[in-house]
Short mmCIF file of C-alpha atoms in Angstrom, two decimals:
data_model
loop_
_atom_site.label_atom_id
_atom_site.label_comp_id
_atom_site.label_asym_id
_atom_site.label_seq_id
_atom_site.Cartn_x
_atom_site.Cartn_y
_atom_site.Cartn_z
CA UNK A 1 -26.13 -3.10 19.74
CA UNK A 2 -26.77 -0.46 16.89
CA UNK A 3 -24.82 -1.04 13.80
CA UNK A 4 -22.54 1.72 14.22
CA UNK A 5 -21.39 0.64 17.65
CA UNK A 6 -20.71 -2.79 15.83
CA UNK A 7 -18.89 -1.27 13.07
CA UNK A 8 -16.57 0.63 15.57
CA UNK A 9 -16.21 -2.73 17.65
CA UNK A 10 -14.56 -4.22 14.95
CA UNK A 11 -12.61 -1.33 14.18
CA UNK A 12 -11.17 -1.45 17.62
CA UNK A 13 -10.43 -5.44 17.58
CA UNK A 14 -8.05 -4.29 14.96
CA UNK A 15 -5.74 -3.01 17.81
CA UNK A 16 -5.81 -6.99 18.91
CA UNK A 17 -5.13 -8.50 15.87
CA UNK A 18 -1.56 -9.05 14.36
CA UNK A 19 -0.20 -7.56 11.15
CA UNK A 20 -3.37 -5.23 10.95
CA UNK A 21 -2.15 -1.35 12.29
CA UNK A 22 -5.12 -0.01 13.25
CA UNK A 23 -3.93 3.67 12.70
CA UNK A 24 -3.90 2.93 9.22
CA UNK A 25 -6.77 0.89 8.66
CA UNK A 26 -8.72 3.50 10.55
CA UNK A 27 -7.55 6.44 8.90
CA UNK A 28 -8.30 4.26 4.97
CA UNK A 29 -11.41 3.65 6.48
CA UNK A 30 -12.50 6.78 8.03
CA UNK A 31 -11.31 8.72 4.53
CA UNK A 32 -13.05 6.29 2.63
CA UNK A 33 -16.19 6.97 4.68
CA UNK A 34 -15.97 10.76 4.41
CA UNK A 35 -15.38 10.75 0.76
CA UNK A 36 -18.27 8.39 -0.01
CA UNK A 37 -21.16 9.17 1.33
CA UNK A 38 -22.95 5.63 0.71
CA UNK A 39 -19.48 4.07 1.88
CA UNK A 40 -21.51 2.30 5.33
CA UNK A 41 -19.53 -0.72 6.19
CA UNK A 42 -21.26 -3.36 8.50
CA UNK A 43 -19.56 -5.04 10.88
CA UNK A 44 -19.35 -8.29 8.57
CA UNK A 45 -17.77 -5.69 5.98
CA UNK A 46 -15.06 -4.72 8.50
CA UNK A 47 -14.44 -8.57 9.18
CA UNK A 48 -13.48 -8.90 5.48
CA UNK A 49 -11.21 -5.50 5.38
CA UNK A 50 -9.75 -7.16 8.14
CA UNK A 51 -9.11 -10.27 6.61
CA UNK A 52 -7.83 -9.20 2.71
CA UNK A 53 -6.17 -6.34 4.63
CA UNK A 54 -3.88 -7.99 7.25
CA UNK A 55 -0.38 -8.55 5.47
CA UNK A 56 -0.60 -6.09 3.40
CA UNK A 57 2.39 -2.85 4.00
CA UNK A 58 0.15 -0.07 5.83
CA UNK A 59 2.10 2.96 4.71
CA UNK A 60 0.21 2.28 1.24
CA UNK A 61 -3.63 2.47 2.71
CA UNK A 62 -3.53 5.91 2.41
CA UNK A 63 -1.92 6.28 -0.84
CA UNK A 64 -4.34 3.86 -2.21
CA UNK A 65 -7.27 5.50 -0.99
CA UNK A 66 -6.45 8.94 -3.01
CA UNK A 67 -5.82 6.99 -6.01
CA UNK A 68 -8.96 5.30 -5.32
CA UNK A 69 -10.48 8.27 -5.66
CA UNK A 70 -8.96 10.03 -8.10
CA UNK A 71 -9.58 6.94 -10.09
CA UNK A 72 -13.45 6.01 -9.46
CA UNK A 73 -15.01 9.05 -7.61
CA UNK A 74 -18.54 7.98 -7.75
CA UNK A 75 -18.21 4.67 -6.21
CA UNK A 76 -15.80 3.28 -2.97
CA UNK A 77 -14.08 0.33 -3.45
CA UNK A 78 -14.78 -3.32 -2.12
CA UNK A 79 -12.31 -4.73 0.59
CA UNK A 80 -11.04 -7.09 -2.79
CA UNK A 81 -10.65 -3.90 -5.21
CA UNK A 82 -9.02 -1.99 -2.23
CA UNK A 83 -6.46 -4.78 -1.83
CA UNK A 84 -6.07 -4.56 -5.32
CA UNK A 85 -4.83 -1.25 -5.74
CA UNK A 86 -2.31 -1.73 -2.29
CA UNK A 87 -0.82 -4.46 -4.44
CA UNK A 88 -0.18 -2.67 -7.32
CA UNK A 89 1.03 0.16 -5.45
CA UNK A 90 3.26 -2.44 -3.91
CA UNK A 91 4.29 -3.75 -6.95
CA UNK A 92 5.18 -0.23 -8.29
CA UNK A 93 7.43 0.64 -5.11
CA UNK A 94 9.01 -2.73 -5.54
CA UNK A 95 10.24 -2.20 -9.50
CA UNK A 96 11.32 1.64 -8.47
CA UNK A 97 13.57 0.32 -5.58
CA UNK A 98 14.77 -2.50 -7.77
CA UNK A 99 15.51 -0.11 -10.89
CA UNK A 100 17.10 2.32 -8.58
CA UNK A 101 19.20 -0.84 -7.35
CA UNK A 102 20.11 -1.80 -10.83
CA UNK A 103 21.06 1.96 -11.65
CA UNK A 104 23.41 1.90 -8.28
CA UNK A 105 25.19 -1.26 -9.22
CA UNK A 106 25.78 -0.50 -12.75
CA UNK A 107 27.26 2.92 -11.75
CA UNK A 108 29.17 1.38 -9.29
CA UNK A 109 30.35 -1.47 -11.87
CA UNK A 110 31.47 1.03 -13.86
CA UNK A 111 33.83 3.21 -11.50
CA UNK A 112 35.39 0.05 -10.52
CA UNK A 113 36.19 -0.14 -14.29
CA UNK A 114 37.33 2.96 -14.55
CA UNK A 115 39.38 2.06 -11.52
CA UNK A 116 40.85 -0.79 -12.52
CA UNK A 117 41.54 0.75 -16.48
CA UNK A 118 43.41 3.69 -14.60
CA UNK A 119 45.68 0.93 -12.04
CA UNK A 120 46.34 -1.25 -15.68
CA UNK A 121 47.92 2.25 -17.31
CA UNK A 122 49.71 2.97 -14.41
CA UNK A 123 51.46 -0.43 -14.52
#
């Protein structure tokens, strides 16, 4: 078997594996591939994507791909730096949603101050 065929072997066991969407590691991969022209992953390379890859939230593959490249155009990333900038995309989602939390509860805290000012004057 050629190398390609190999390659898109293990692409395809990603349908079999758990906690690896395919769709999205396919579409990373198949960006990452048309964006870098010496981006050639064997089929040992697509066993470590696989691998560093698997729990990782697949709605940020693509995202992390563009900044990839927006970031380092001459050279695509390893599986390692890849999962590197998911994480840190991650991470940035994660302290938005929390700050937009905190912002809810503190406007929230302070209606029910407001609330309970307005029932005290009343009395």
């Amino acid at each position: 078997m050629d190398k390609r065929c190999e390659v898109q072997s293990q692409i395809e066991r990603l349908n079999d594996l758990p906690g690896v969407p395919s769709l999205a590691m396919n579409s990373a991969i198949a960006l990452l591939r048309g964006w870098y022209q010496n981006f050639k992953p064997t089929a040992e390379d697509m066993k470590t994507w696989i691998y560093l890859m698997r729990d990782l939230d697949p709605e940020l593959f693509i995202p992390a791909v563009e900044e990839w490249g927006r970031n380092q155009p001459e050279w695509a990333p390893t599986a390692p730096q890849f999962r590197q900038v998911v994480e840190r995309l991650d991470a940035e989602r994660q302290r938005t949603l929390r700050r937009t939390a905190n912002v809810e509860r503190l406007e929230s805290s302070k209606r029910a101050d407001r609330r309970i000012r307005i029932r005290t004057r009343e009395r």
